[in-house]
Amino acid sequence: MEKRLTTMQSEMKRATTKATKAAEASAAERIEKSEARVKQLQGELNQKNQLLASQNSQLEVRTLL
């Protein structure tokens, strides 16, 4: 009976460890995807800011003329 309990405890520990590693891997993957999306959005924002700055400069030139 005690051996069976010990075996069950070992199996539960292994299952818990496996589930924890899977959850950590999943979380790491989500973090990587989120970081990639942030970089993509930052690039898009930089492009839009450059376009706006260019348009603003053109408007300033037109205003001066």
PDB file of N, CA and C in Angstrom:
ATOM      1  N   MET A   1       0.833  -1.193   0.000  1.00  0.00           N
ATOM      2  CA  MET A   1       0.000   0.000   0.000  1.00  0.00           C
ATOM      3  C   MET A   1       0.878   1.259   0.000  1.00  0.00           C
ATOM      4  N   GLU A   2       1.897   1.284   0.854  1.00  0.00           N
ATOM      5  CA  GLU A   2       2.775   2.446   0.934  1.00  0.00           C
ATOM      6  C   GLU A   2       3.559   2.617  -0.369  1.00  0.00           C
ATOM      7  N   LYS A   3       3.981   1.498  -0.964  1.00  0.00           N
ATOM      8  CA  LYS A   3       4.713   1.553  -2.227  1.00  0.00           C
ATOM      9  C   LYS A   3       3.821   2.125  -3.332  1.00  0.00           C
ATOM     10  N   ARG A   4       2.571   1.718  -3.318  1.00  0.00           N
ATOM     11  CA  ARG A   4       1.622   2.213  -4.319  1.00  0.00           C
ATOM     12  C   ARG A   4       1.424   3.726  -4.165  1.00  0.00           C
ATOM     13  N   LEU A   5       1.328   4.175  -2.932  1.00  0.00           N
ATOM     14  CA  LEU A   5       1.177   5.604  -2.665  1.00  0.00           C
ATOM     15  C   LEU A   5       2.409   6.366  -3.152  1.00  0.00           C
ATOM     16  N   THR A   6       3.585   5.826  -2.876  1.00  0.00           N
ATOM     17  CA  THR A   6       4.830   6.454  -3.317  1.00  0.00           C
ATOM     18  C   THR A   6       4.879   6.526  -4.839  1.00  0.00           C
ATOM     19  N   THR A   7       4.449   5.451  -5.487  1.00  0.00           N
ATOM     20  CA  THR A   7       4.418   5.416  -6.954  1.00  0.00           C
ATOM     21  C   THR A   7       3.460   6.468  -7.495  1.00  0.00           C
ATOM     22  N   MET A   8       2.299   6.571  -6.880  1.00  0.00           N
ATOM     23  CA  MET A   8       1.314   7.561  -7.317  1.00  0.00           C
ATOM     24  C   MET A   8       1.848   8.979  -7.124  1.00  0.00           C
ATOM     25  N   GLN A   9       2.529   9.202  -6.010  1.00  0.00           N
ATOM     26  CA  GLN A   9       3.098  10.526  -5.753  1.00  0.00           C
ATOM     27  C   GLN A   9       4.165  10.863  -6.797  1.00  0.00           C
ATOM     28  N   SER A  10       4.975   9.879  -7.145  1.00  0.00           N
ATOM     29  CA  SER A  10       6.010  10.089  -8.165  1.00  0.00           C
ATOM     30  C   SER A  10       5.379  10.401  -9.514  1.00  0.00           C
ATOM     31  N   GLU A  11       4.328   9.665  -9.849  1.00  0.00           N
ATOM     32  CA  GLU A  11       3.631   9.906 -11.115  1.00  0.00           C
ATOM     33  C   GLU A  11       3.005  11.299 -11.141  1.00  0.00           C
ATOM     34  N   MET A  12       2.436  11.701 -10.023  1.00  0.00           N
ATOM     35  CA  MET A  12       1.831  13.032  -9.948  1.00  0.00           C
ATOM     36  C   MET A  12       2.898  14.117 -10.087  1.00  0.00           C
ATOM     37  N   LYS A  13       4.045  13.883  -9.457  1.00  0.00           N
ATOM     38  CA  LYS A  13       5.129  14.856  -9.549  1.00  0.00           C
ATOM     39  C   LYS A  13       5.619  14.972 -10.989  1.00  0.00           C
ATOM     40  N   ARG A  14       5.776  13.835 -11.670  1.00  0.00           N
ATOM     41  CA  ARG A  14       6.201  13.857 -13.070  1.00  0.00           C
ATOM     42  C   ARG A  14       5.171  14.575 -13.940  1.00  0.00           C
ATOM     43  N   ALA A  15       3.904  14.276 -13.710  1.00  0.00           N
ATOM     44  CA  ALA A  15       2.836  14.915 -14.491  1.00  0.00           C
ATOM     45  C   ALA A  15       2.810  16.423 -14.247  1.00  0.00           C
ATOM     46  N   THR A  16       2.996  16.808 -13.003  1.00  0.00           N
ATOM     47  CA  THR A  16       3.020  18.235 -12.666  1.00  0.00           C
ATOM     48  C   THR A  16       4.204  18.925 -13.326  1.00  0.00           C
ATOM     49  N   THR A  17       5.357  18.284 -13.278  1.00  0.00           N
ATOM     50  CA  THR A  17       6.556  18.838 -13.907  1.00  0.00           C
ATOM     51  C   THR A  17       6.355  18.986 -15.408  1.00  0.00           C
ATOM     52  N   LYS A  18       5.786  17.960 -16.023  1.00  0.00           N
ATOM     53  CA  LYS A  18       5.531  17.993 -17.466  1.00  0.00           C
ATOM     54  C   LYS A  18       4.554  19.113 -17.817  1.00  0.00           C
ATOM     55  N   ALA A  19       3.494  19.236 -17.045  1.00  0.00           N
ATOM     56  CA  ALA A  19       2.495  20.282 -17.297  1.00  0.00           C
ATOM     57  C   ALA A  19       3.098  21.670 -17.099  1.00  0.00           C
ATOM     58  N   THR A  20       3.945  21.807 -16.090  1.00  0.00           N
ATOM     59  CA  THR A  20       4.593  23.092 -15.825  1.00  0.00           C
ATOM     60  C   THR A  20       5.504  23.481 -16.986  1.00  0.00           C
ATOM     61  N   LYS A  21       6.287  22.522 -17.472  1.00  0.00           N
ATOM     62  CA  LYS A  21       7.185  22.804 -18.596  1.00  0.00           C
ATOM     63  C   LYS A  21       6.393  23.174 -19.842  1.00  0.00           C
ATOM     64  N   ALA A  22       5.290  22.481 -20.075  1.00  0.00           N
ATOM     65  CA  ALA A  22       4.446  22.792 -21.237  1.00  0.00           C
ATOM     66  C   ALA A  22       3.856  24.193 -21.114  1.00  0.00           C
ATOM     67  N   ALA A  23       3.412  24.539 -19.922  1.00  0.00           N
ATOM     68  CA  ALA A  23       2.845  25.875 -19.697  1.00  0.00           C
ATOM     69  C   ALA A  23       3.909  26.954 -19.874  1.00  0.00           C
ATOM     70  N   GLU A  24       5.113  26.691 -19.394  1.00  0.00           N
ATOM     71  CA  GLU A  24       6.205  27.654 -19.539  1.00  0.00           C
ATOM     72  C   GLU A  24       6.571  27.842 -21.009  1.00  0.00           C
ATOM     73  N   ALA A  25       6.620  26.735 -21.751  1.00  0.00           N
ATOM     74  CA  ALA A  25       6.932  26.815 -23.180  1.00  0.00           C
ATOM     75  C   ALA A  25       5.854  27.597 -23.924  1.00  0.00           C
ATOM     76  N   SER A  26       4.615  27.344 -23.571  1.00  0.00           N
ATOM     77  CA  SER A  26       3.501  28.053 -24.201  1.00  0.00           C
ATOM     78  C   SER A  26       3.566  29.545 -23.890  1.00  0.00           C
ATOM     79  N   ALA A  27       3.859  29.863 -22.653  1.00  0.00           N
ATOM     80  CA  ALA A  27       3.967  31.271 -22.251  1.00  0.00           C
ATOM     81  C   ALA A  27       5.128  31.944 -22.976  1.00  0.00           C
ATOM     82  N   ALA A  28       6.243  31.247 -23.090  1.00  0.00           N
ATOM     83  CA  ALA A  28       7.406  31.809 -23.782  1.00  0.00           C
ATOM     84  C   ALA A  28       7.075  32.070 -25.250  1.00  0.00           C
ATOM     85  N   GLU A  29       6.344  31.157 -25.856  1.00  0.00           N
ATOM     86  CA  GLU A  29       5.946  31.331 -27.257  1.00  0.00           C
ATOM     87  C   GLU A  29       5.027  32.546 -27.417  1.00  0.00           C
ATOM     88  N   ARG A  30       4.095  32.695 -26.495  1.00  0.00           N
ATOM     89  CA  ARG A  30       3.189  33.850 -26.557  1.00  0.00           C
ATOM     90  C   ARG A  30       3.960  35.158 -26.373  1.00  0.00           C
ATOM     91  N   ILE A  31       4.936  35.135 -25.475  1.00  0.00           N
ATOM     92  CA  ILE A  31       5.757  36.328 -25.245  1.00  0.00           C
ATOM     93  C   ILE A  31       6.535  36.684 -26.511  1.00  0.00           C
ATOM     94  N   GLU A  32       7.131  35.674 -27.150  1.00  0.00           N
ATOM     95  CA  GLU A  32       7.889  35.919 -28.377  1.00  0.00           C
ATOM     96  C   GLU A  32       6.995  36.501 -29.468  1.00  0.00           C
ATOM     97  N   LYS A  33       5.799  35.950 -29.612  1.00  0.00           N
ATOM     98  CA  LYS A  33       4.866  36.460 -30.619  1.00  0.00           C
ATOM     99  C   LYS A  33       4.463  37.894 -30.297  1.00  0.00           C
ATOM    100  N   SER A  34       4.236  38.170 -29.021  1.00  0.00           N
ATOM    101  CA  SER A  34       3.861  39.526 -28.611  1.00  0.00           C
ATOM    102  C   SER A  34       4.993  40.510 -28.879  1.00  0.00           C
ATOM    103  N   GLU A  35       6.218  40.099 -28.580  1.00  0.00           N
ATOM    104  CA  GLU A  35       7.365  40.972 -28.819  1.00  0.00           C
ATOM    105  C   GLU A  35       7.536  41.247 -30.309  1.00  0.00           C
ATOM    106  N   ALA A  36       7.332  40.216 -31.131  1.00  0.00           N
ATOM    107  CA  ALA A  36       7.432  40.398 -32.581  1.00  0.00           C
ATOM    108  C   ALA A  36       6.351  41.358 -33.069  1.00  0.00           C
ATOM    109  N   ARG A  37       5.158  41.232 -32.533  1.00  0.00           N
ATOM    110  CA  ARG A  37       4.056  42.130 -32.923  1.00  0.00           C
ATOM    111  C   ARG A  37       4.355  43.565 -32.495  1.00  0.00           C
ATOM    112  N   VAL A  38       4.919  43.733 -31.307  1.00  0.00           N
ATOM    113  CA  VAL A  38       5.281  45.074 -30.836  1.00  0.00           C
ATOM    114  C   VAL A  38       6.306  45.697 -31.782  1.00  0.00           C
ATOM    115  N   LYS A  39       7.309  44.915 -32.187  1.00  0.00           N
ATOM    116  CA  LYS A  39       8.322  45.440 -33.110  1.00  0.00           C
ATOM    117  C   LYS A  39       7.690  45.829 -34.442  1.00  0.00           C
ATOM    118  N   GLN A  40       6.774  44.995 -34.920  1.00  0.00           N
ATOM    119  CA  GLN A  40       6.088  45.292 -36.177  1.00  0.00           C
ATOM    120  C   GLN A  40       5.304  46.598 -36.055  1.00  0.00           C
ATOM    121  N   LEU A  41       4.565  46.735 -34.975  1.00  0.00           N
ATOM    122  CA  LEU A  41       3.764  47.946 -34.771  1.00  0.00           C
ATOM    123  C   LEU A  41       4.647  49.181 -34.606  1.00  0.00           C
ATOM    124  N   GLN A  42       5.786  49.009 -33.940  1.00  0.00           N
ATOM    125  CA  GLN A  42       6.712  50.137 -33.786  1.00  0.00           C
ATOM    126  C   GLN A  42       7.232  50.582 -35.150  1.00  0.00           C
ATOM    127  N   GLY A  43       7.537  49.607 -36.010  1.00  0.00           N
ATOM    128  CA  GLY A  43       7.995  49.935 -37.358  1.00  0.00           C
ATOM    129  C   GLY A  43       6.929  50.679 -38.140  1.00  0.00           C
ATOM    130  N   GLU A  44       5.691  50.191 -38.057  1.00  0.00           N
ATOM    131  CA  GLU A  44       4.588  50.863 -38.745  1.00  0.00           C
ATOM    132  C   GLU A  44       4.388  52.279 -38.203  1.00  0.00           C
ATOM    133  N   LEU A  45       4.469  52.422 -36.908  1.00  0.00           N
ATOM    134  CA  LEU A  45       4.306  53.739 -36.288  1.00  0.00           C
ATOM    135  C   LEU A  45       5.419  54.688 -36.723  1.00  0.00           C
ATOM    136  N   ASN A  46       6.636  54.185 -36.787  1.00  0.00           N
ATOM    137  CA  ASN A  46       7.755  55.022 -37.234  1.00  0.00           C
ATOM    138  C   ASN A  46       7.541  55.496 -38.666  1.00  0.00           C
ATOM    139  N   GLN A  47       7.059  54.592 -39.524  1.00  0.00           N
ATOM    140  CA  GLN A  47       6.789  54.972 -40.914  1.00  0.00           C
ATOM    141  C   GLN A  47       5.718  56.058 -40.979  1.00  0.00           C
ATOM    142  N   LYS A  48       4.671  55.883 -40.214  1.00  0.00           N
ATOM    143  CA  LYS A  48       3.590  56.873 -40.211  1.00  0.00           C
ATOM    144  C   LYS A  48       4.068  58.206 -39.648  1.00  0.00           C
ATOM    145  N   ASN A  49       4.894  58.155 -38.624  1.00  0.00           N
ATOM    146  CA  ASN A  49       5.437  59.393 -38.056  1.00  0.00           C
ATOM    147  C   ASN A  49       6.318  60.121 -39.067  1.00  0.00           C
ATOM    148  N   GLN A  50       7.112  59.351 -39.821  1.00  0.00           N
ATOM    149  CA  GLN A  50       7.952  59.962 -40.850  1.00  0.00           C
ATOM    150  C   GLN A  50       7.095  60.605 -41.934  1.00  0.00           C
ATOM    151  N   LEU A  51       6.040  59.916 -42.330  1.00  0.00           N
ATOM    152  CA  LEU A  51       5.130  60.465 -43.337  1.00  0.00           C
ATOM    153  C   LEU A  51       4.481  61.752 -42.831  1.00  0.00           C
ATOM    154  N   LEU A  52       4.029  61.724 -41.598  1.00  0.00           N
ATOM    155  CA  LEU A  52       3.416  62.923 -41.015  1.00  0.00           C
ATOM    156  C   LEU A  52       4.415  64.074 -40.921  1.00  0.00           C
ATOM    157  N   ALA A  53       5.635  63.762 -40.548  1.00  0.00           N
ATOM    158  CA  ALA A  53       6.662  64.805 -40.456  1.00  0.00           C
ATOM    159  C   ALA A  53       6.920  65.408 -41.835  1.00  0.00           C
ATOM    160  N   SER A  54       6.958  64.560 -42.847  1.00  0.00           N
ATOM    161  CA  SER A  54       7.159  65.037 -44.214  1.00  0.00           C
ATOM    162  C   SER A  54       6.000  65.916 -44.660  1.00  0.00           C
ATOM    163  N   GLN A  55       4.791  65.461 -44.388  1.00  0.00           N
ATOM    164  CA  GLN A  55       3.612  66.247 -44.761  1.00  0.00           C
ATOM    165  C   GLN A  55       3.581  67.572 -44.004  1.00  0.00           C
ATOM    166  N   ASN A  56       3.973  67.535 -42.751  1.00  0.00           N
ATOM    167  CA  ASN A  56       4.014  68.756 -41.942  1.00  0.00           C
ATOM    168  C   ASN A  56       5.016  69.746 -42.524  1.00  0.00           C
ATOM    169  N   SER A  57       6.166  69.242 -42.935  1.00  0.00           N
ATOM    170  CA  SER A  57       7.182  70.111 -43.538  1.00  0.00           C
ATOM    171  C   SER A  57       6.651  70.737 -44.821  1.00  0.00           C
ATOM    172  N   GLN A  58       5.964  69.938 -45.628  1.00  0.00           N
ATOM    173  CA  GLN A  58       5.394  70.460 -46.875  1.00  0.00           C
ATOM    174  C   GLN A  58       4.365  71.548 -46.587  1.00  0.00           C
ATOM    175  N   LEU A  59       3.556  71.331 -45.569  1.00  0.00           N
ATOM    176  CA  LEU A  59       2.555  72.339 -45.208  1.00  0.00           C
ATOM    177  C   LEU A  59       3.214  73.624 -44.724  1.00  0.00           C
ATOM    178  N   GLU A  60       4.287  73.486 -43.966  1.00  0.00           N
ATOM    179  CA  GLU A  60       4.994  74.668 -43.478  1.00  0.00           C
ATOM    180  C   GLU A  60       5.579  75.462 -44.638  1.00  0.00           C
ATOM    181  N   VAL A  61       6.118  74.749 -45.628  1.00  0.00           N
ATOM    182  CA  VAL A  61       6.687  75.418 -46.797  1.00  0.00           C
ATOM    183  C   VAL A  61       5.584  76.140 -47.552  1.00  0.00           C
ATOM    184  N   ARG A  62       4.462  75.483 -47.733  1.00  0.00           N
ATOM    185  CA  ARG A  62       3.339  76.103 -48.450  1.00  0.00           C
ATOM    186  C   ARG A  62       2.829  77.338 -47.704  1.00  0.00           C
ATOM    187  N   THR A  63       2.821  77.258 -46.397  1.00  0.00           N
ATOM    188  CA  THR A  63       2.346  78.382 -45.591  1.00  0.00           C
ATOM    189  C   THR A  63       3.275  79.581 -45.747  1.00  0.00           C
ATOM    190  N   LEU A  64       4.565  79.312 -45.859  1.00  0.00           N
ATOM    191  CA  LEU A  64       5.536  80.392 -46.006  1.00  0.00           C
ATOM    192  C   LEU A  64       5.445  81.053 -47.374  1.00  0.00           C
ATOM    193  N   LEU A  65       4.986  80.310 -48.356  1.00  0.00           N
ATOM    194  CA  LEU A  65       4.906  80.871 -49.716  1.00  0.00           C
ATOM    195  C   LEU A  65       3.693  81.666 -49.865  1.00  0.00           C
TER     196      LEU A  65
END
